[in-house]
CSV table of C-alpha atoms in Angstrom, one decimal:
chain,number,residue,atom,x,y,z
A,299,MET,CA,103.8,46.7,180.7
A,300,ILE,CA,103.3,49.3,177.5
A,301,LEU,CA,102.8,46.8,174.9
A,302,LYS,CA,102.1,49.0,172.0
A,303,PRO,CA,104.8,49.6,169.6
A,304,GLU,CA,104.3,53.7,169.5
A,305,ASP,CA,103.9,53.7,173.1
A,306,ILE,CA,106.5,52.3,173.9
A,307,GLU,CA,109.1,54.2,171.5
A,308,LYS,CA,107.6,57.0,172.9
A,309,GLU,CA,108.3,55.8,176.4
A,310,SER,CA,111.9,54.8,176.0
A,311,PHE,CA,113.2,58.3,174.3
A,312,ARG,CA,111.5,59.7,177.0
A,313,ILE,CA,114.1,57.9,179.4
A,314,ILE,CA,116.5,58.4,177.1
A,315,GLU,CA,116.3,62.3,177.7
A,316,GLY,CA,116.3,61.7,181.2
A,317,LEU,CA,119.3,59.7,181.4
A,318,LEU,CA,120.9,62.5,179.3
A,319,ALA,CA,119.6,64.8,181.6
A,320,LYS,CA,121.0,63.2,184.7
A,321,GLU,CA,124.5,62.3,183.1
A,322,GLY,CA,124.7,65.4,182.2
A,323,LEU,CA,125.2,65.2,178.6
A,324,ASN,CA,125.1,67.7,176.3
A,325,PHE,CA,125.0,67.2,172.1
A,326,PRO,CA,124.2,70.2,169.5
A,327,GLU,CA,120.5,69.8,168.7
A,328,GLU,CA,120.8,68.5,165.2
A,329,VAL,CA,122.8,65.1,166.3
A,330,LEU,CA,120.5,64.6,169.5
A,331,PRO,CA,118.3,62.1,167.5
A,332,LEU,CA,121.3,59.9,166.5
A,333,VAL,CA,123.0,60.0,169.8
A,334,LYS,CA,119.4,59.1,171.1
A,335,ARG,CA,119.0,56.2,168.6
A,336,VAL,CA,122.7,54.9,169.4
A,337,ILE,CA,121.8,54.8,173.2
A,338,HIS,CA,118.3,53.5,172.5
A,339,THR,CA,119.7,50.2,170.3
A,340,THR,CA,122.4,49.6,172.8
A,341,GLY,CA,120.6,49.9,176.0
A,342,ASP,CA,123.8,51.9,177.2
A,343,VAL,CA,123.7,55.9,177.8
A,344,SER,CA,127.6,55.5,178.2
A,345,ILE,CA,128.2,54.8,175.1
A,346,ALA,CA,127.5,58.7,174.2
A,347,THR,CA,130.2,59.3,175.7
A,348,ASP,CA,132.4,57.9,173.1
A,349,LEU,CA,130.0,59.4,169.7
A,350,VAL,CA,131.8,62.0,167.9
A,351,PHE,CA,130.2,63.9,165.2
A,352,HIS,CA,132.3,65.6,162.1
A,353,PRO,CA,130.7,69.3,161.7
A,354,GLN,CA,129.3,68.6,158.1
A,355,ALA,CA,128.4,64.8,158.9
A,356,LEU,CA,124.3,65.7,159.4
A,357,SER,CA,124.0,67.6,157.0
A,358,GLU,CA,126.1,66.2,153.9
A,359,GLY,CA,124.4,62.4,155.1
A,360,ILE,CA,121.4,64.1,154.4
A,361,LYS,CA,121.8,65.6,151.8
A,362,ALA,CA,123.1,62.6,150.6
A,363,LEU,CA,120.4,60.6,151.1
A,364,LYS,CA,118.1,63.2,149.9
A,365,LYS,CA,120.0,62.6,146.2
A,366,GLY,CA,119.8,58.9,146.3
A,367,ALA,CA,122.4,57.7,148.1
A,368,SER,CA,124.7,54.4,147.4
A,369,ILE,CA,125.2,53.0,151.0
A,370,PHE,CA,128.0,50.4,151.6
A,371,CYS,CA,127.8,47.9,154.6
A,372,ASP,CA,130.8,46.3,155.7
A,373,VAL,CA,128.4,43.4,156.6
A,374,LYS,CA,125.4,41.5,155.8
A,375,MET,CA,124.0,42.4,159.1
A,376,VAL,CA,124.5,45.8,158.3
A,377,ALA,CA,122.9,46.0,155.2
A,378,SER,CA,119.9,43.7,156.7
A,379,GLY,CA,119.2,45.8,159.1
A,380,ILE,CA,118.4,49.0,157.1
A,381,ASN,CA,115.2,51.0,157.0
A,382,HIS,CA,114.8,49.3,153.1
A,383,LYS,CA,111.5,51.2,152.4
A,384,GLY,CA,112.6,54.6,153.2
A,385,LEU,CA,115.7,54.2,152.0
A,386,ALA,CA,113.8,53.3,148.5
A,387,ARG,CA,111.3,56.2,149.4
A,388,LEU,CA,114.8,58.6,148.7
A,389,GLY,CA,116.2,56.4,146.0
A,390,GLY,CA,119.0,55.1,147.8
A,391,LYS,CA,120.6,51.9,147.2
A,392,VAL,CA,122.4,49.4,149.9
A,393,TYR,CA,125.9,47.2,149.1
A,394,CYS,CA,127.3,44.7,150.7
A,395,PHE,CA,130.1,42.8,149.0
A,396,ILE,CA,131.1,40.3,152.2
A,397,ASP,CA,129.6,37.4,150.7
A,398,ASP,CA,130.5,38.2,146.8
A,399,GLU,CA,132.7,35.5,144.8
A,400,GLU,CA,135.3,37.5,144.5
A,401,VAL,CA,136.0,39.3,147.0
A,402,GLN,CA,135.9,36.0,148.8
A,403,ALA,CA,139.0,34.2,146.1
A,404,LYS,CA,140.5,37.9,146.6
A,405,ALA,CA,140.6,37.1,150.2
A,406,GLN,CA,141.5,33.7,150.0
A,407,LYS,CA,144.7,34.5,147.4
A,408,THR,CA,145.9,37.5,149.3
A,409,GLY,CA,145.4,36.0,153.4
A,410,LEU,CA,143.7,39.7,154.0
A,411,THR,CA,140.1,40.0,155.3
A,412,ARG,CA,137.1,40.2,153.4
A,413,ALA,CA,136.6,43.4,154.7
A,414,ILE,CA,140.0,44.8,152.5
A,415,CYS,CA,138.5,43.5,149.5
A,416,ALA,CA,135.2,44.0,149.7
A,417,VAL,CA,135.8,47.9,150.0
A,418,GLU,CA,138.2,47.3,147.2
A,419,LYS,CA,135.7,45.6,145.4
A,420,ALA,CA,133.1,49.1,146.3
A,421,LEU,CA,135.8,51.8,145.4
A,422,ALA,CA,136.8,50.3,142.5
A,423,ASN,CA,133.1,49.8,140.9
A,424,ASN,CA,131.0,52.0,142.4
A,425,GLU,CA,130.4,55.2,143.4
A,426,ILE,CA,129.4,55.0,146.9
A,427,ASP,CA,128.4,57.9,148.6
A,428,ILE,CA,127.9,56.6,152.5
A,429,PHE,CA,130.0,53.8,153.9
A,430,ALA,CA,128.8,52.5,157.0
A,431,ILE,CA,131.3,49.9,158.8
A,432,GLY,CA,129.7,48.5,161.7
A,433,ASN,CA,132.2,45.5,162.2
A,434,ALA,CA,135.2,45.3,160.6
A,435,PRO,CA,138.0,47.8,161.8
A,436,THR,CA,140.0,46.6,158.7
A,437,ALA,CA,137.1,48.2,156.2
A,438,LEU,CA,137.7,51.3,157.7
A,439,LEU,CA,141.8,50.6,157.3
A,440,ALA,CA,141.1,49.9,153.7
A,441,LEU,CA,138.8,53.0,153.3
A,442,LEU,CA,141.0,55.7,154.9
A,443,LYS,CA,144.0,54.2,153.0
A,444,ALA,CA,142.5,54.1,149.3
A,445,VAL,CA,141.1,58.0,150.0
A,446,GLU,CA,145.0,58.7,151.2
A,447,GLU,CA,145.9,57.2,148.0
A,448,GLY,CA,143.8,58.8,146.1
A,449,ALA,CA,140.0,57.2,145.8
A,450,PRO,CA,137.6,60.1,145.9
A,451,PRO,CA,136.4,60.4,149.3
A,452,PRO,CA,133.1,59.6,150.0
A,453,ARG,CA,130.1,62.4,151.5
A,454,LEU,CA,129.8,60.7,155.1
A,455,ILE,CA,131.6,58.0,156.5
A,456,ILE,CA,129.6,56.1,159.6
A,457,GLY,CA,132.9,54.6,161.0
A,458,VAL,CA,131.6,52.0,163.9
A,459,PRO,CA,133.5,49.1,163.8
A,460,VAL,CA,134.1,47.2,167.0
A,461,GLY,CA,137.0,44.9,169.2
A,462,PHE,CA,140.2,45.2,170.6
A,463,VAL,CA,142.6,44.9,167.3
A,464,GLY,CA,142.7,47.9,165.3
A,465,ALA,CA,139.3,49.1,165.7
A,466,ALA,CA,139.9,52.2,168.2
A,467,GLU,CA,143.4,52.9,166.2
A,468,TYR,CA,141.5,53.2,162.7
A,469,LYS,CA,138.9,55.4,164.3
A,470,ALA,CA,141.1,57.8,166.1
A,471,LEU,CA,142.4,57.9,162.4
A,472,LEU,CA,139.2,58.3,160.2
A,473,VAL,CA,138.8,61.8,163.5
A,474,LYS,CA,142.6,62.4,162.8
A,475,LYS,CA,143.0,62.6,159.1
A,476,SER,CA,138.8,63.3,158.7
A,477,PRO,CA,138.9,62.6,154.9
A,478,ALA,CA,135.7,62.9,154.7
A,479,PRO,CA,132.5,64.2,157.0
A,480,TYR,CA,132.4,61.0,159.9
A,481,ILE,CA,130.4,59.9,162.5
A,482,SER,CA,132.4,57.5,164.8
A,483,LEU,CA,132.3,56.2,167.9
A,484,LEU,CA,135.8,56.1,169.7
A,485,GLY,CA,137.3,53.4,171.7
A,486,THR,CA,137.0,49.4,171.2
A,487,ARG,CA,133.2,49.7,171.1
A,488,GLY,CA,131.5,49.8,168.2
A,489,GLY,CA,129.3,47.0,166.7
A,490,SER,CA,126.2,46.9,163.5
A,491,THR,CA,123.6,48.0,165.2
A,492,ILE,CA,125.6,50.8,166.0
A,493,ALA,CA,126.0,51.7,162.4
A,494,VAL,CA,122.5,51.1,161.1
A,495,ALA,CA,121.0,52.8,164.2
A,496,LEU,CA,123.1,55.6,162.9
A,497,VAL,CA,121.9,55.0,158.8
A,498,ASN,CA,118.3,54.7,160.1
A,499,ALA,CA,118.4,57.9,162.3
A,500,LEU,CA,119.7,59.7,158.9
A,501,ILE,CA,117.4,58.3,156.9
A,502,LYS,CA,114.5,59.5,158.8
A,503,LEU,CA,115.8,62.7,159.3
A,504,ALA,CA,116.2,63.1,155.2
A,505,LEU,CA,112.5,61.8,154.7
A,506,GLU,CA,111.3,64.3,157.6
A,507,ASP,CA,113.1,66.8,155.7
A,508,GLU,CA,111.8,65.6,152.0
A,509,ASN,CA,108.1,66.0,154.1
A,510,SER,CA,108.5,69.3,155.6
A,511,GLN,CA,109.4,70.6,151.8
A,512,ALA,CA,107.1,69.3,150.4
A,513,CYS,CA,104.3,70.8,152.2
B,148,MET,CA,148.8,46.4,162.1
B,149,ILE,CA,147.7,43.2,161.8
B,150,LEU,CA,145.6,42.2,158.7
B,151,LYS,CA,145.0,38.5,158.3
B,152,PRO,CA,142.1,37.6,159.9
B,153,GLU,CA,143.4,34.4,161.5
B,154,ASP,CA,146.0,36.7,163.7
B,155,ILE,CA,143.4,39.4,164.6
B,156,GLU,CA,140.8,36.7,166.1
B,157,LYS,CA,143.9,35.3,168.0
B,158,GLU,CA,145.2,38.2,169.0
B,159,SER,CA,141.6,39.5,170.0
B,160,PHE,CA,141.1,36.8,172.1
B,161,ARG,CA,144.2,36.6,173.5
B,162,ILE,CA,144.0,40.6,174.7
B,163,ILE,CA,140.1,39.2,176.0
B,164,GLU,CA,141.6,36.8,178.0
B,165,GLY,CA,143.8,39.1,179.4
B,166,LEU,CA,141.0,41.7,180.1
B,167,LEU,CA,138.7,39.4,182.2
B,168,ALA,CA,141.7,37.8,184.6
B,169,LYS,CA,142.4,42.0,185.3
B,170,GLU,CA,138.6,42.7,185.7
B,171,GLY,CA,139.0,39.3,188.1
B,172,LEU,CA,135.9,38.3,186.2
B,173,ASN,CA,135.6,34.2,186.9
B,174,PHE,CA,133.1,32.2,184.5
B,175,PRO,CA,132.9,28.2,184.4
B,176,GLU,CA,135.5,26.9,181.9
B,177,GLU,CA,132.1,25.7,179.6
B,178,VAL,CA,130.6,29.1,179.3
B,179,LEU,CA,133.8,30.9,178.8
B,180,PRO,CA,133.9,30.2,174.7
B,181,LEU,CA,130.4,32.3,174.5
B,182,VAL,CA,131.4,35.0,177.2
B,183,LYS,CA,134.6,35.8,175.2
B,184,ARG,CA,132.4,35.8,172.1
B,185,VAL,CA,129.6,38.5,173.5
B,186,ILE,CA,133.1,40.7,174.9
B,187,HIS,CA,134.5,40.7,171.3
B,188,THR,CA,131.3,41.3,169.7
B,189,THR,CA,130.9,44.8,171.6
B,190,GLY,CA,134.1,45.6,172.5
B,191,ASP,CA,132.9,45.9,175.7
B,192,VAL,CA,134.6,43.7,179.1
B,193,SER,CA,132.2,45.3,181.6
B,194,ILE,CA,129.0,43.2,179.5
B,195,ALA,CA,130.7,40.5,180.8
B,196,THR,CA,129.3,41.0,184.1
B,197,ASP,CA,125.4,41.1,183.3
B,198,LEU,CA,125.8,37.4,181.7
B,199,VAL,CA,123.5,34.5,183.3
B,200,PHE,CA,123.5,31.4,182.2
B,201,HIS,CA,121.5,28.4,183.2
B,202,PRO,CA,122.9,25.0,184.1
B,203,GLN,CA,121.9,23.1,181.9
B,204,ALA,CA,122.0,26.1,179.0
B,205,LEU,CA,125.0,24.7,177.3
B,206,SER,CA,124.5,21.0,177.1
B,207,GLU,CA,120.8,21.6,176.0
B,208,GLY,CA,121.5,24.3,173.3
B,209,ILE,CA,124.5,22.1,171.8
B,210,LYS,CA,122.6,19.0,172.2
B,211,ALA,CA,119.7,20.5,170.1
B,212,LEU,CA,122.4,22.1,167.4
B,213,LYS,CA,123.4,18.5,167.0
B,214,LYS,CA,119.8,17.3,166.2
B,215,GLY,CA,119.0,19.8,163.6
B,216,ALA,CA,117.4,22.7,165.5
B,217,SER,CA,114.9,25.0,164.4
B,218,ILE,CA,116.1,28.5,165.4
B,219,PHE,CA,113.5,31.1,166.0
B,220,CYS,CA,115.3,35.0,165.7
B,221,ASP,CA,113.3,38.1,166.3
B,222,VAL,CA,114.7,40.4,164.3
B,223,LYS,CA,116.3,39.9,160.4
B,224,MET,CA,119.5,41.4,162.1
B,225,VAL,CA,119.6,38.3,164.1
B,226,ALA,CA,118.4,35.8,161.1
B,227,SER,CA,121.1,37.7,158.7
B,228,GLY,CA,124.2,37.5,161.0
B,229,ILE,CA,123.7,33.5,162.2
B,230,ASN,CA,126.3,31.5,160.7
B,231,HIS,CA,124.0,29.6,158.8
B,232,LYS,CA,126.9,27.5,156.8
B,233,GLY,CA,127.7,26.1,159.9
B,234,LEU,CA,123.7,25.6,160.9
B,235,ALA,CA,123.3,24.2,157.3
B,236,ARG,CA,126.0,21.4,158.2
B,237,LEU,CA,124.3,20.3,161.3
B,238,GLY,CA,120.9,20.6,159.5
B,239,GLY,CA,119.4,23.4,161.4
B,240,LYS,CA,117.2,26.3,160.7
B,241,VAL,CA,116.5,29.9,160.6
B,242,TYR,CA,113.3,31.1,161.2
B,243,CYS,CA,111.9,34.8,161.2
B,244,PHE,CA,108.8,36.0,161.0
B,245,ILE,CA,108.5,39.8,161.6
B,246,ASP,CA,108.2,41.1,158.2
B,247,ASP,CA,105.6,38.0,157.5
B,248,GLU,CA,102.5,39.0,155.7
B,249,GLU,CA,100.3,37.6,158.3
B,250,VAL,CA,102.1,38.4,161.1
B,251,GLN,CA,102.1,42.3,160.0
B,252,ALA,CA,98.2,42.5,159.6
B,253,LYS,CA,97.9,40.9,163.3
B,254,ALA,CA,100.1,43.6,164.1
B,255,GLN,CA,98.0,46.2,162.6
B,256,LYS,CA,94.8,44.8,163.9
B,257,THR,CA,95.6,44.1,167.5
B,258,GLY,CA,97.9,47.5,167.7
B,259,LEU,CA,100.2,45.1,169.2
B,260,THR,CA,104.0,44.6,168.2
B,261,ARG,CA,104.7,42.3,165.3
B,262,ALA,CA,107.2,40.9,167.4
B,263,ILE,CA,104.7,39.9,169.7
B,264,CYS,CA,102.6,38.3,166.8
B,265,ALA,CA,105.5,37.0,165.2
B,266,VAL,CA,106.3,34.3,168.7
B,267,GLU,CA,102.6,33.5,168.4
B,268,LYS,CA,103.2,32.2,165.0
B,269,ALA,CA,106.4,30.4,165.6
B,270,LEU,CA,104.3,28.8,168.3
B,271,ALA,CA,101.3,28.3,166.6
B,272,ASN,CA,102.9,26.8,163.3
B,273,ASN,CA,105.9,25.1,164.1
B,274,GLU,CA,108.5,23.6,166.6
B,275,ILE,CA,111.2,26.1,167.7
B,276,ASP,CA,113.6,24.6,169.7
B,277,ILE,CA,115.8,27.9,170.2
B,278,PHE,CA,114.6,31.3,170.4
B,279,ALA,CA,117.4,33.7,170.1
B,280,ILE,CA,115.9,37.1,170.7
B,281,GLY,CA,118.5,40.2,170.3
B,282,ASN,CA,115.9,43.1,169.5
B,283,ALA,CA,112.7,43.1,171.2
B,284,PRO,CA,111.9,42.8,174.6
B,285,THR,CA,107.9,42.0,173.6
B,286,ALA,CA,109.4,38.7,172.1
B,287,LEU,CA,110.4,37.7,175.0
B,288,LEU,CA,107.2,38.5,177.1
B,289,ALA,CA,105.2,36.7,174.1
B,290,LEU,CA,107.5,33.6,174.8
B,291,LEU,CA,107.1,33.4,178.6
B,292,LYS,CA,103.3,34.0,178.8
B,293,ALA,CA,102.7,31.4,175.9
B,294,VAL,CA,105.1,28.9,177.5
B,295,GLU,CA,103.3,30.0,181.0
B,296,GLU,CA,99.7,28.8,179.5
B,297,GLY,CA,100.9,25.4,178.2
B,298,ALA,CA,103.0,26.1,175.0
B,299,PRO,CA,105.8,23.5,175.1
B,300,PRO,CA,108.9,25.2,176.4
B,301,PRO,CA,111.8,24.9,173.7
B,302,ARG,CA,115.4,23.7,174.1
B,303,LEU,CA,116.9,27.3,174.9
B,304,ILE,CA,115.9,30.4,174.9
B,305,ILE,CA,118.6,32.6,174.1
B,306,GLY,CA,117.0,36.1,175.6
B,307,VAL,CA,119.1,38.9,175.1
B,308,PRO,CA,116.3,42.0,174.5
B,309,VAL,CA,117.7,45.7,174.4
B,310,GLY,CA,116.3,48.6,175.5
B,311,PHE,CA,114.2,50.8,178.5
B,312,VAL,CA,110.9,49.9,178.3
B,313,GLY,CA,110.5,46.1,179.5
B,314,ALA,CA,114.1,44.6,178.3
B,315,ALA,CA,114.8,44.5,181.8
B,316,GLU,CA,112.0,43.6,183.7
B,317,TYR,CA,111.6,40.6,181.1
B,318,LYS,CA,114.9,39.0,181.6
B,319,ALA,CA,114.8,39.4,184.9
B,320,LEU,CA,111.5,36.8,184.4
B,321,LEU,CA,112.8,34.9,182.2
B,322,VAL,CA,116.0,34.1,184.8
B,323,LYS,CA,113.7,33.9,187.6
B,324,LYS,CA,110.5,31.8,186.3
B,325,SER,CA,113.4,29.5,184.1
B,326,PRO,CA,110.6,27.9,182.0
B,327,ALA,CA,113.6,26.6,179.9
B,328,PRO,CA,117.0,26.6,179.8
B,329,TYR,CA,118.2,30.0,179.1
B,330,ILE,CA,121.3,32.3,178.4
B,331,SER,CA,120.7,36.1,179.0
B,332,LEU,CA,122.1,39.4,179.9
B,333,LEU,CA,120.3,41.5,183.3
B,334,GLY,CA,119.8,44.9,182.7
B,335,THR,CA,118.5,47.1,179.6
B,336,ARG,CA,121.9,46.1,177.3
B,337,GLY,CA,122.0,43.9,174.7
B,338,GLY,CA,121.0,43.8,171.3
B,339,SER,CA,121.3,41.8,167.6
B,340,THR,CA,125.0,41.5,167.8
B,341,ILE,CA,124.8,39.5,171.1
B,342,ALA,CA,122.4,37.4,170.4
B,343,VAL,CA,124.2,35.8,167.2
B,344,ALA,CA,127.2,35.7,169.0
B,345,LEU,CA,125.8,33.6,171.2
B,346,VAL,CA,123.9,31.6,168.7
B,347,ASN,CA,127.2,31.4,166.5
B,348,ALA,CA,129.6,30.4,169.6
B,349,LEU,CA,127.3,27.6,170.4
B,350,ILE,CA,127.1,26.8,166.2
B,351,LYS,CA,131.1,26.8,166.6
B,352,LEU,CA,130.6,24.0,170.1
B,353,ALA,CA,128.5,21.9,168.3
B,354,LEU,CA,130.4,21.3,165.4
B,355,GLU,CA,133.6,20.8,167.3
B,356,ASP,CA,131.9,18.2,169.2
B,357,GLU,CA,130.9,16.5,166.0
B,358,ASN,CA,133.8,16.9,164.9
B,359,SER,CA,135.8,15.1,167.7
B,360,GLN,CA,132.8,12.2,167.8
B,361,ALA,CA,133.5,11.7,164.0
B,362,CYS,CA,137.5,11.6,164.6
């Protein structure tokens, strides 16, 4: 029985590496930490086959984080899971408008999802570097639509919303239109824990990068 | 394109019901709302095959919630995802000690996981009705060990921690020892979103039950 956190993590990643090899799943070296973190957070090695990375996703994400990134989270679970200490050390900040009064009022008035209204509020009032969308397919759709209509594209879109209505379609659209570097998970699977795993893996890489430069 | 939240939810559950029928997956009527909610939250119908329900899990969970349940959450993501408005209407409360200073100090001193120390704190100082463990396998192990050693069993254990080190083993132990009614997800898969889906589905059932009695 392994009960020490560092031993658990080490053994866990050893097993994940073995599973990736066993399944014959190959990824570019640079994205491997993110792939492993997503497998770690879902307990599901099969999820790796649906992960897609824009070629500039890692470099742009890390660059943005090192400059102190504004991260939009579609739901509170994503916001609460982010490594806030690490992000603060990089000078970054989290935004989540899903429970915002203005957003709630607009959603009620228009009949649209709160997720759509939250993205619209984020784009209207804030400069968002990274969109982390883990739950609501309509948040991703609203973002794609806004950029198409002239909103400035963010530095990185982590688009891994979940579900059977729209999620697979809007994620396919993200990959096809590629309005900004993206990380996505094709198909119906997704979720807040996956978005968090990706953001936190990037924060870890950005911190390591800073530390290595400081040495 | 479906953009109204109530339409999205309705269509989503229609699709999930179709998938369950197509896969030939049958569940007792009473647990179906929970099964569907877990599929909804993961976008993965295959997850249903690993779900296990103690025969008294639903009735005990709903009874506890209607009396105003204390719910322990192993991590902040679980705590933040719970339907707090619904739970408050039932008089319930959420506890999460993962960032508690005492817990952090103890974890540092002992070298054990914060999750273990958080469960120990919960059992020492509070009467917990429902344990919702979505992330940390060692939290489930600590709970099983404590009950074995004489701690009063809770009304319901939602034990769906995730990962490759301990998760499958401790969940198998939960089902085998059955120290209290439980809901679990066998194997390595699991996660905070699944724990939240199960808790929120139970809260919804408890509220519906109250409303139907009030009519």
